[in-house]
């Protein structure tokens, strides 16, 4: 929200008073004087007027979760348990999932109360690599490598997937790195070869690797270094 709008929503300012307070350098955002009425503020910002706190600023929270198979990537589900059932944090209702996984997919999920951060992370333009360990029903051929790099056409969205890197690990297993997050993307890419994915596990998102100390269903807060990497 723009800072002038934030101020004029408060009982002590109308629109003109908000602009005046800014022009008179009486407003600070996170300790810095702000005069630009368009300055973008977020729930995490600390906002002061003549040193009086108008908004204390929530603390941003970030977690990595080892999603087990057999639970839904959603905050609520009428039928199944959800990844949010695994979280026992105060003000849990403020948290949301950054990037979903299918019901039977396991692995790294990120959970936060910072909508800006999760949007940046999941936007197609960000091209954040996501690495999956995959097991299939049929053998994985060498021709998959070139096809996945070239791109697979998805008729429903009328698009071709961006170059993806495939590393063959065994006859039925591989590691795939994709930079998008299309619906059922990995399964549909293998579907091009009529090869069913029987096991799918997300190992990493960008620089963040699933902590091997986290058993399925466990989670932990990201460290300051991990947060800074994004
Ligand atoms: N691709 C899929 O097909 N499923 C997932 O859960 C993630 C990526």
PDB file of C-alpha atoms and ligand atoms in Angstrom:
ATOM      1  CA  UNK A   1       0.000   0.000   0.000  1.00  0.00           C
ATOM      2  CA  UNK A   2       1.156   3.569  -0.661  1.00  0.00           C
ATOM      3  CA  UNK A   3       2.260   5.407   2.457  1.00  0.00           C
ATOM      4  CA  UNK A   4      -0.130   8.356   1.881  1.00  0.00           C
ATOM      5  CA  UNK A   5      -3.043   5.911   1.681  1.00  0.00           C
ATOM      6  CA  UNK A   6      -1.880   4.113   4.807  1.00  0.00           C
ATOM      7  CA  UNK A   7      -1.762   7.455   6.670  1.00  0.00           C
ATOM      8  CA  UNK A   8      -5.089   8.782   5.445  1.00  0.00           C
ATOM      9  CA  UNK A   9      -6.758   5.520   6.516  1.00  0.00           C
ATOM     10  CA  UNK A  10      -5.798   6.387  10.104  1.00  0.00           C
ATOM     11  CA  UNK A  11      -8.202   8.506  12.174  1.00  0.00           C
ATOM     12  CA  UNK A  12      -5.600  11.208  12.853  1.00  0.00           C
ATOM     13  CA  UNK A  13      -4.942  12.105   9.175  1.00  0.00           C
ATOM     14  CA  UNK A  14      -7.029  13.126   6.212  1.00  0.00           C
ATOM     15  CA  UNK A  15      -5.471  13.031   2.754  1.00  0.00           C
ATOM     16  CA  UNK A  16      -4.095  16.587   2.879  1.00  0.00           C
ATOM     17  CA  UNK A  17      -2.688  16.108   6.393  1.00  0.00           C
ATOM     18  CA  UNK A  18      -1.023  12.878   5.310  1.00  0.00           C
ATOM     19  CA  UNK A  19       0.718  14.635   2.391  1.00  0.00           C
ATOM     20  CA  UNK A  20       1.743  17.519   4.653  1.00  0.00           C
ATOM     21  CA  UNK A  21       3.203  15.180   7.290  1.00  0.00           C
ATOM     22  CA  UNK A  22       5.266  13.543   4.547  1.00  0.00           C
ATOM     23  CA  UNK A  23       6.400  16.868   3.053  1.00  0.00           C
ATOM     24  CA  UNK A  24       7.400  18.086   6.505  1.00  0.00           C
ATOM     25  CA  UNK A  25       9.604  15.000   6.923  1.00  0.00           C
ATOM     26  CA  UNK A  26       7.693  13.849   9.994  1.00  0.00           C
ATOM     27  CA  UNK A  27       7.127  10.281   8.764  1.00  0.00           C
ATOM     28  CA  UNK A  28       9.723   7.551   9.113  1.00  0.00           C
ATOM     29  CA  UNK A  29       9.519   4.077   7.589  1.00  0.00           C
ATOM     30  CA  UNK A  30      11.909   1.566   9.115  1.00  0.00           C
ATOM     31  CA  UNK A  31      13.898   4.419  10.653  1.00  0.00           C
ATOM     32  CA  UNK A  32      14.221   6.495   7.470  1.00  0.00           C
ATOM     33  CA  UNK A  33      12.397   9.715   6.628  1.00  0.00           C
ATOM     34  CA  UNK A  34       9.998   9.210   3.723  1.00  0.00           C
ATOM     35  CA  UNK A  35       8.576  12.123   1.735  1.00  0.00           C
ATOM     36  CA  UNK A  36       7.350  10.271  -1.360  1.00  0.00           C
ATOM     37  CA  UNK A  37       3.568   9.699  -1.031  1.00  0.00           C
ATOM     38  CA  UNK A  38       3.892   6.694  -3.398  1.00  0.00           C
ATOM     39  CA  UNK A  39       6.417   4.936  -1.166  1.00  0.00           C
ATOM     40  CA  UNK A  40       5.320   1.313  -0.861  1.00  0.00           C
ATOM     41  CA  UNK A  41       4.791   0.004   2.640  1.00  0.00           C
ATOM     42  CA  UNK A  42       4.106  -3.494   3.889  1.00  0.00           C
ATOM     43  CA  UNK A  43       2.779  -5.016   7.105  1.00  0.00           C
ATOM     44  CA  UNK A  44       6.416  -5.651   8.087  1.00  0.00           C
ATOM     45  CA  UNK A  45       7.336  -1.941   8.034  1.00  0.00           C
ATOM     46  CA  UNK A  46       7.702   0.083  11.199  1.00  0.00           C
ATOM     47  CA  UNK A  47       6.042   3.466  10.647  1.00  0.00           C
ATOM     48  CA  UNK A  48       6.509   6.514  12.883  1.00  0.00           C
ATOM     49  CA  UNK A  49       5.052  10.026  13.028  1.00  0.00           C
ATOM     50  CA  UNK A  50       7.169  12.476  15.072  1.00  0.00           C
ATOM     51  CA  UNK A  51       8.638   9.422  16.807  1.00  0.00           C
ATOM     52  CA  UNK A  52       5.221   7.940  17.738  1.00  0.00           C
ATOM     53  CA  UNK A  53       4.650   4.467  16.385  1.00  0.00           C
ATOM     54  CA  UNK A  54       1.775   4.212  13.930  1.00  0.00           C
ATOM     55  CA  UNK A  55       2.565   0.608  12.951  1.00  0.00           C
ATOM     56  CA  UNK A  56       5.042  -1.520  14.886  1.00  0.00           C
ATOM     57  CA  UNK A  57       5.639  -3.853  11.942  1.00  0.00           C
ATOM     58  CA  UNK A  58       5.021  -7.567  12.053  1.00  0.00           C
ATOM     59  CA  UNK A  59       8.005  -9.829  11.913  1.00  0.00           C
ATOM     60  CA  UNK A  60       8.368 -11.741   8.664  1.00  0.00           C
ATOM     61  CA  UNK A  61       8.466 -15.505   9.184  1.00  0.00           C
ATOM     62  CA  UNK A  62       9.893 -18.146   6.859  1.00  0.00           C
ATOM     63  CA  UNK A  63       9.901 -21.936   7.262  1.00  0.00           C
ATOM     64  CA  UNK A  64      11.029 -24.968   5.290  1.00  0.00           C
ATOM     65  CA  UNK A  65       8.874 -28.065   5.594  1.00  0.00           C
ATOM     66  CA  UNK A  66       9.534 -31.632   4.513  1.00  0.00           C
ATOM     67  CA  UNK A  67       6.153 -32.404   2.974  1.00  0.00           C
ATOM     68  CA  UNK A  68       5.244 -36.065   3.332  1.00  0.00           C
ATOM     69  CA  UNK A  69       3.303 -37.782   0.530  1.00  0.00           C
ATOM     70  CA  UNK A  70      -0.440 -38.079   1.147  1.00  0.00           C
ATOM     71  CA  UNK A  71      -1.228 -34.572   2.288  1.00  0.00           C
ATOM     72  CA  UNK A  72      -2.629 -31.575   0.479  1.00  0.00           C
ATOM     73  CA  UNK A  73      -0.673 -28.358  -0.201  1.00  0.00           C
ATOM     74  CA  UNK A  74      -3.422 -26.104   1.074  1.00  0.00           C
ATOM     75  CA  UNK A  75      -4.457 -24.343   4.227  1.00  0.00           C
ATOM     76  CA  UNK A  76      -7.722 -26.341   4.437  1.00  0.00           C
ATOM     77  CA  UNK A  77      -9.169 -29.443   2.865  1.00  0.00           C
ATOM     78  CA  UNK A  78     -12.520 -31.079   3.595  1.00  0.00           C
ATOM     79  CA  UNK A  79     -11.161 -34.611   3.145  1.00  0.00           C
ATOM     80  CA  UNK A  80      -7.424 -34.862   3.725  1.00  0.00           C
ATOM     81  CA  UNK A  81      -4.818 -33.560   6.117  1.00  0.00           C
ATOM     82  CA  UNK A  82      -2.950 -30.508   4.855  1.00  0.00           C
ATOM     83  CA  UNK A  83       0.617 -29.272   5.169  1.00  0.00           C
ATOM     84  CA  UNK A  84      -0.686 -26.550   7.476  1.00  0.00           C
ATOM     85  CA  UNK A  85      -1.833 -29.260   9.938  1.00  0.00           C
ATOM     86  CA  UNK A  86       1.873 -29.996  10.413  1.00  0.00           C
ATOM     87  CA  UNK A  87       2.649 -26.440  11.500  1.00  0.00           C
ATOM     88  CA  UNK A  88       2.342 -25.504  15.162  1.00  0.00           C
ATOM     89  CA  UNK A  89       3.155 -21.802  15.183  1.00  0.00           C
ATOM     90  CA  UNK A  90       1.411 -18.889  16.862  1.00  0.00           C
ATOM     91  CA  UNK A  91      -0.740 -16.888  14.415  1.00  0.00           C
ATOM     92  CA  UNK A  92      -0.634 -19.802  12.013  1.00  0.00           C
ATOM     93  CA  UNK A  93      -3.568 -18.300  10.075  1.00  0.00           C
ATOM     94  CA  UNK A  94      -1.176 -15.579   8.820  1.00  0.00           C
ATOM     95  CA  UNK A  95       1.037 -18.146   7.082  1.00  0.00           C
ATOM     96  CA  UNK A  96       0.695 -19.391   3.533  1.00  0.00           C
ATOM     97  CA  UNK A  97       2.447 -21.802   1.192  1.00  0.00           C
ATOM     98  CA  UNK A  98       4.920 -20.547  -1.411  1.00  0.00           C
ATOM     99  CA  UNK A  99       4.579 -23.019  -4.310  1.00  0.00           C
ATOM    100  CA  UNK A 100       2.474 -26.134  -4.132  1.00  0.00           C
ATOM    101  CA  UNK A 101       3.263 -29.826  -4.481  1.00  0.00           C
ATOM    102  CA  UNK A 102       0.853 -32.566  -5.543  1.00  0.00           C
ATOM    103  CA  UNK A 103      -0.850 -34.806  -2.985  1.00  0.00           C
ATOM    104  CA  UNK A 104       1.649 -37.652  -3.397  1.00  0.00           C
ATOM    105  CA  UNK A 105       4.745 -35.530  -3.991  1.00  0.00           C
ATOM    106  CA  UNK A 106       7.130 -35.149  -1.071  1.00  0.00           C
ATOM    107  CA  UNK A 107       9.947 -32.742  -0.335  1.00  0.00           C
ATOM    108  CA  UNK A 108      10.767 -29.104   0.153  1.00  0.00           C
ATOM    109  CA  UNK A 109       7.970 -26.628   0.744  1.00  0.00           C
ATOM    110  CA  UNK A 110       8.320 -23.045   1.871  1.00  0.00           C
ATOM    111  CA  UNK A 111       5.850 -21.420   4.219  1.00  0.00           C
ATOM    112  CA  UNK A 112       5.762 -17.739   5.134  1.00  0.00           C
ATOM    113  CA  UNK A 113       3.645 -14.755   6.132  1.00  0.00           C
ATOM    114  CA  UNK A 114       5.494 -12.576   3.589  1.00  0.00           C
ATOM    115  CA  UNK A 115       3.344 -12.374   0.473  1.00  0.00           C
ATOM    116  CA  UNK A 116       5.868 -10.230  -1.366  1.00  0.00           C
ATOM    117  CA  UNK A 117       8.600 -12.834  -0.878  1.00  0.00           C
ATOM    118  CA  UNK A 118       6.432 -15.801  -1.896  1.00  0.00           C
ATOM    119  CA  UNK A 119       5.162 -13.993  -4.992  1.00  0.00           C
ATOM    120  CA  UNK A 120       8.690 -13.186  -6.077  1.00  0.00           C
ATOM    121  CA  UNK A 121       9.682 -16.783  -5.518  1.00  0.00           C
ATOM    122  CA  UNK A 122       6.845 -18.300  -7.515  1.00  0.00           C
ATOM    123  CA  UNK A 123       6.519 -15.796 -10.371  1.00  0.00           C
ATOM    124  CA  UNK A 124       7.415 -17.432 -13.718  1.00  0.00           C
ATOM    125  CA  UNK A 125       9.717 -14.484 -14.491  1.00  0.00           C
ATOM    126  CA  UNK A 126      11.899 -15.265 -11.483  1.00  0.00           C
ATOM    127  CA  UNK A 127      12.999 -18.517 -13.178  1.00  0.00           C
ATOM    128  CA  UNK A 128      13.915 -20.068  -9.864  1.00  0.00           C
ATOM    129  CA  UNK A 129      15.243 -23.604 -10.494  1.00  0.00           C
ATOM    130  CA  UNK A 130      13.362 -26.355  -8.694  1.00  0.00           C
ATOM    131  CA  UNK A 131      15.056 -29.730  -8.523  1.00  0.00           C
ATOM    132  CA  UNK A 132      13.069 -32.978  -8.340  1.00  0.00           C
ATOM    133  CA  UNK A 133      14.086 -36.570  -7.795  1.00  0.00           C
ATOM    134  CA  UNK A 134      11.863 -38.685 -10.056  1.00  0.00           C
ATOM    135  CA  UNK A 135      11.109 -42.406 -10.335  1.00  0.00           C
ATOM    136  CA  UNK A 136       9.108 -43.756 -13.226  1.00  0.00           C
ATOM    137  CA  UNK A 137       7.204 -46.847 -14.278  1.00  0.00           C
ATOM    138  CA  UNK A 138       9.103 -47.315 -17.581  1.00  0.00           C
ATOM    139  CA  UNK A 139      12.840 -46.924 -18.269  1.00  0.00           C
ATOM    140  CA  UNK A 140      13.990 -43.346 -18.879  1.00  0.00           C
ATOM    141  CA  UNK A 141      15.755 -43.040 -22.232  1.00  0.00           C
ATOM    142  CA  UNK A 142      18.606 -40.779 -23.283  1.00  0.00           C
ATOM    143  CA  UNK A 143      16.218 -39.037 -25.701  1.00  0.00           C
ATOM    144  CA  UNK A 144      14.430 -37.504 -22.697  1.00  0.00           C
ATOM    145  CA  UNK A 145      17.446 -35.255 -22.042  1.00  0.00           C
ATOM    146  CA  UNK A 146      17.226 -33.462 -25.387  1.00  0.00           C
ATOM    147  CA  UNK A 147      13.429 -33.301 -25.358  1.00  0.00           C
ATOM    148  CA  UNK A 148      13.241 -31.775 -21.897  1.00  0.00           C
ATOM    149  CA  UNK A 149      15.935 -29.275 -22.840  1.00  0.00           C
ATOM    150  CA  UNK A 150      14.116 -28.388 -26.067  1.00  0.00           C
ATOM    151  CA  UNK A 151      10.753 -28.105 -24.231  1.00  0.00           C
ATOM    152  CA  UNK A 152       7.521 -30.055 -24.102  1.00  0.00           C
ATOM    153  CA  UNK A 153       4.387 -28.537 -25.610  1.00  0.00           C
ATOM    154  CA  UNK A 154       1.449 -28.227 -23.191  1.00  0.00           C
ATOM    155  CA  UNK A 155      -1.683 -27.884 -25.330  1.00  0.00           C
ATOM    156  CA  UNK A 156      -3.922 -26.756 -22.479  1.00  0.00           C
ATOM    157  CA  UNK A 157      -1.810 -23.658 -21.778  1.00  0.00           C
ATOM    158  CA  UNK A 158      -0.587 -23.450 -25.396  1.00  0.00           C
ATOM    159  CA  UNK A 159       3.025 -23.136 -24.328  1.00  0.00           C
ATOM    160  CA  UNK A 160       6.294 -24.981 -24.526  1.00  0.00           C
ATOM    161  CA  UNK A 161       8.142 -25.596 -21.283  1.00  0.00           C
ATOM    162  CA  UNK A 162      11.418 -23.741 -20.786  1.00  0.00           C
ATOM    163  CA  UNK A 163      14.701 -25.673 -21.072  1.00  0.00           C
ATOM    164  CA  UNK A 164      14.966 -28.209 -18.265  1.00  0.00           C
ATOM    165  CA  UNK A 165      18.013 -30.221 -17.211  1.00  0.00           C
ATOM    166  CA  UNK A 166      17.662 -33.966 -16.801  1.00  0.00           C
ATOM    167  CA  UNK A 167      20.309 -36.115 -15.148  1.00  0.00           C
ATOM    168  CA  UNK A 168      19.816 -39.865 -15.469  1.00  0.00           C
ATOM    169  CA  UNK A 169      20.516 -41.670 -12.207  1.00  0.00           C
ATOM    170  CA  UNK A 170      19.355 -45.189 -13.057  1.00  0.00           C
ATOM    171  CA  UNK A 171      17.101 -46.941 -15.515  1.00  0.00           C
ATOM    172  CA  UNK A 172      13.992 -45.716 -13.702  1.00  0.00           C
ATOM    173  CA  UNK A 173      15.278 -42.689 -11.819  1.00  0.00           C
ATOM    174  CA  UNK A 174      16.469 -39.198 -12.657  1.00  0.00           C
ATOM    175  CA  UNK A 175      16.962 -35.715 -11.308  1.00  0.00           C
ATOM    176  CA  UNK A 176      15.096 -32.963 -13.132  1.00  0.00           C
ATOM    177  CA  UNK A 177      15.629 -29.216 -12.769  1.00  0.00           C
ATOM    178  CA  UNK A 178      12.841 -26.955 -14.031  1.00  0.00           C
ATOM    179  CA  UNK A 179      12.469 -23.199 -13.785  1.00  0.00           C
ATOM    180  CA  UNK A 180       8.682 -22.996 -13.984  1.00  0.00           C
ATOM    181  CA  UNK A 181       5.935 -24.399 -11.831  1.00  0.00           C
ATOM    182  CA  UNK A 182       3.198 -25.391 -14.267  1.00  0.00           C
ATOM    183  CA  UNK A 183       0.346 -27.590 -13.100  1.00  0.00           C
ATOM    184  CA  UNK A 184       1.633 -31.198 -12.722  1.00  0.00           C
ATOM    185  CA  UNK A 185       4.625 -30.076 -14.777  1.00  0.00           C
ATOM    186  CA  UNK A 186       7.020 -32.936 -14.077  1.00  0.00           C
ATOM    187  CA  UNK A 187       4.373 -35.638 -14.531  1.00  0.00           C
ATOM    188  CA  UNK A 188       3.222 -34.066 -17.778  1.00  0.00           C
ATOM    189  CA  UNK A 189       6.777 -33.816 -19.107  1.00  0.00           C
ATOM    190  CA  UNK A 190       7.330 -37.534 -18.520  1.00  0.00           C
ATOM    191  CA  UNK A 191       3.805 -38.040 -19.852  1.00  0.00           C
ATOM    192  CA  UNK A 192       5.124 -36.886 -23.231  1.00  0.00           C
ATOM    193  CA  UNK A 193       6.886 -40.282 -23.347  1.00  0.00           C
ATOM    194  CA  UNK A 194       3.869 -42.061 -21.820  1.00  0.00           C
ATOM    195  CA  UNK A 195       5.997 -42.729 -18.793  1.00  0.00           C
ATOM    196  CA  UNK A 196       4.183 -42.518 -15.477  1.00  0.00           C
ATOM    197  CA  UNK A 197       5.930 -40.842 -12.536  1.00  0.00           C
ATOM    198  CA  UNK A 198       5.578 -43.141  -9.542  1.00  0.00           C
ATOM    199  CA  UNK A 199       7.670 -41.186  -7.058  1.00  0.00           C
ATOM    200  CA  UNK A 200       8.358 -37.450  -6.990  1.00  0.00           C
ATOM    201  CA  UNK A 201      10.358 -35.555  -4.402  1.00  0.00           C
ATOM    202  CA  UNK A 202      11.436 -31.885  -4.467  1.00  0.00           C
ATOM    203  CA  UNK A 203      15.003 -31.553  -3.278  1.00  0.00           C
ATOM    204  CA  UNK A 204      15.602 -27.819  -3.662  1.00  0.00           C
ATOM    205  CA  UNK A 205      14.237 -24.445  -4.669  1.00  0.00           C
ATOM    206  CA  UNK A 206      16.897 -22.041  -5.906  1.00  0.00           C
ATOM    207  CA  UNK A 207      19.751 -22.049  -3.391  1.00  0.00           C
ATOM    208  CA  UNK A 208      17.642 -23.675  -0.696  1.00  0.00           C
ATOM    209  CA  UNK A 209      18.143 -27.427  -0.207  1.00  0.00           C
ATOM    210  CA  UNK A 210      15.807 -29.528   1.909  1.00  0.00           C
ATOM    211  CA  UNK A 211      17.514 -30.068   5.252  1.00  0.00           C
ATOM    212  CA  UNK A 212      18.405 -33.776   5.487  1.00  0.00           C
ATOM    213  CA  UNK A 213      17.780 -33.550   9.237  1.00  0.00           C
ATOM    214  CA  UNK A 214      14.074 -32.948   8.654  1.00  0.00           C
ATOM    215  CA  UNK A 215      12.014 -36.147   8.605  1.00  0.00           C
ATOM    216  CA  UNK A 216       8.826 -36.117   6.500  1.00  0.00           C
ATOM    217  CA  UNK A 217       6.313 -33.903   8.307  1.00  0.00           C
ATOM    218  CA  UNK A 218       8.944 -31.868  10.162  1.00  0.00           C
ATOM    219  CA  UNK A 219       9.772 -28.229   9.581  1.00  0.00           C
ATOM    220  CA  UNK A 220      12.098 -25.510  10.813  1.00  0.00           C
ATOM    221  CA  UNK A 221      12.556 -21.749  10.491  1.00  0.00           C
ATOM    222  CA  UNK A 222      14.887 -20.585   7.726  1.00  0.00           C
ATOM    223  CA  UNK A 223      18.150 -19.149   8.989  1.00  0.00           C
ATOM    224  CA  UNK A 224      19.048 -15.503   8.356  1.00  0.00           C
ATOM    225  CA  UNK A 225      21.623 -16.664   5.761  1.00  0.00           C
ATOM    226  CA  UNK A 226      19.009 -18.740   3.922  1.00  0.00           C
ATOM    227  CA  UNK A 227      16.562 -15.840   3.828  1.00  0.00           C
ATOM    228  CA  UNK A 228      19.266 -13.489   2.554  1.00  0.00           C
ATOM    229  CA  UNK A 229      20.042 -15.890  -0.325  1.00  0.00           C
ATOM    230  CA  UNK A 230      16.701 -15.089  -1.966  1.00  0.00           C
TER     231      UNK A 230
HETATM  232  N1  LIG B   1       5.434 -31.426 -10.921  1.00  0.00           N
HETATM  233  C1  LIG B   1       4.453 -32.316 -10.691  1.00  0.00           C
HETATM  234  O1  LIG B   1       3.995 -32.985 -11.606  1.00  0.00           O
HETATM  235  N2  LIG B   1       4.020 -32.453  -9.438  1.00  0.00           N
HETATM  236  C2  LIG B   1       4.494 -31.755  -8.373  1.00  0.00           C
HETATM  237  O2  LIG B   1       4.055 -31.944  -7.244  1.00  0.00           O
HETATM  238  C3  LIG B   1       5.510 -30.828  -8.650  1.00  0.00           C
HETATM  239  C4  LIG B   1       5.961 -30.669  -9.922  1.00  0.00           C
END
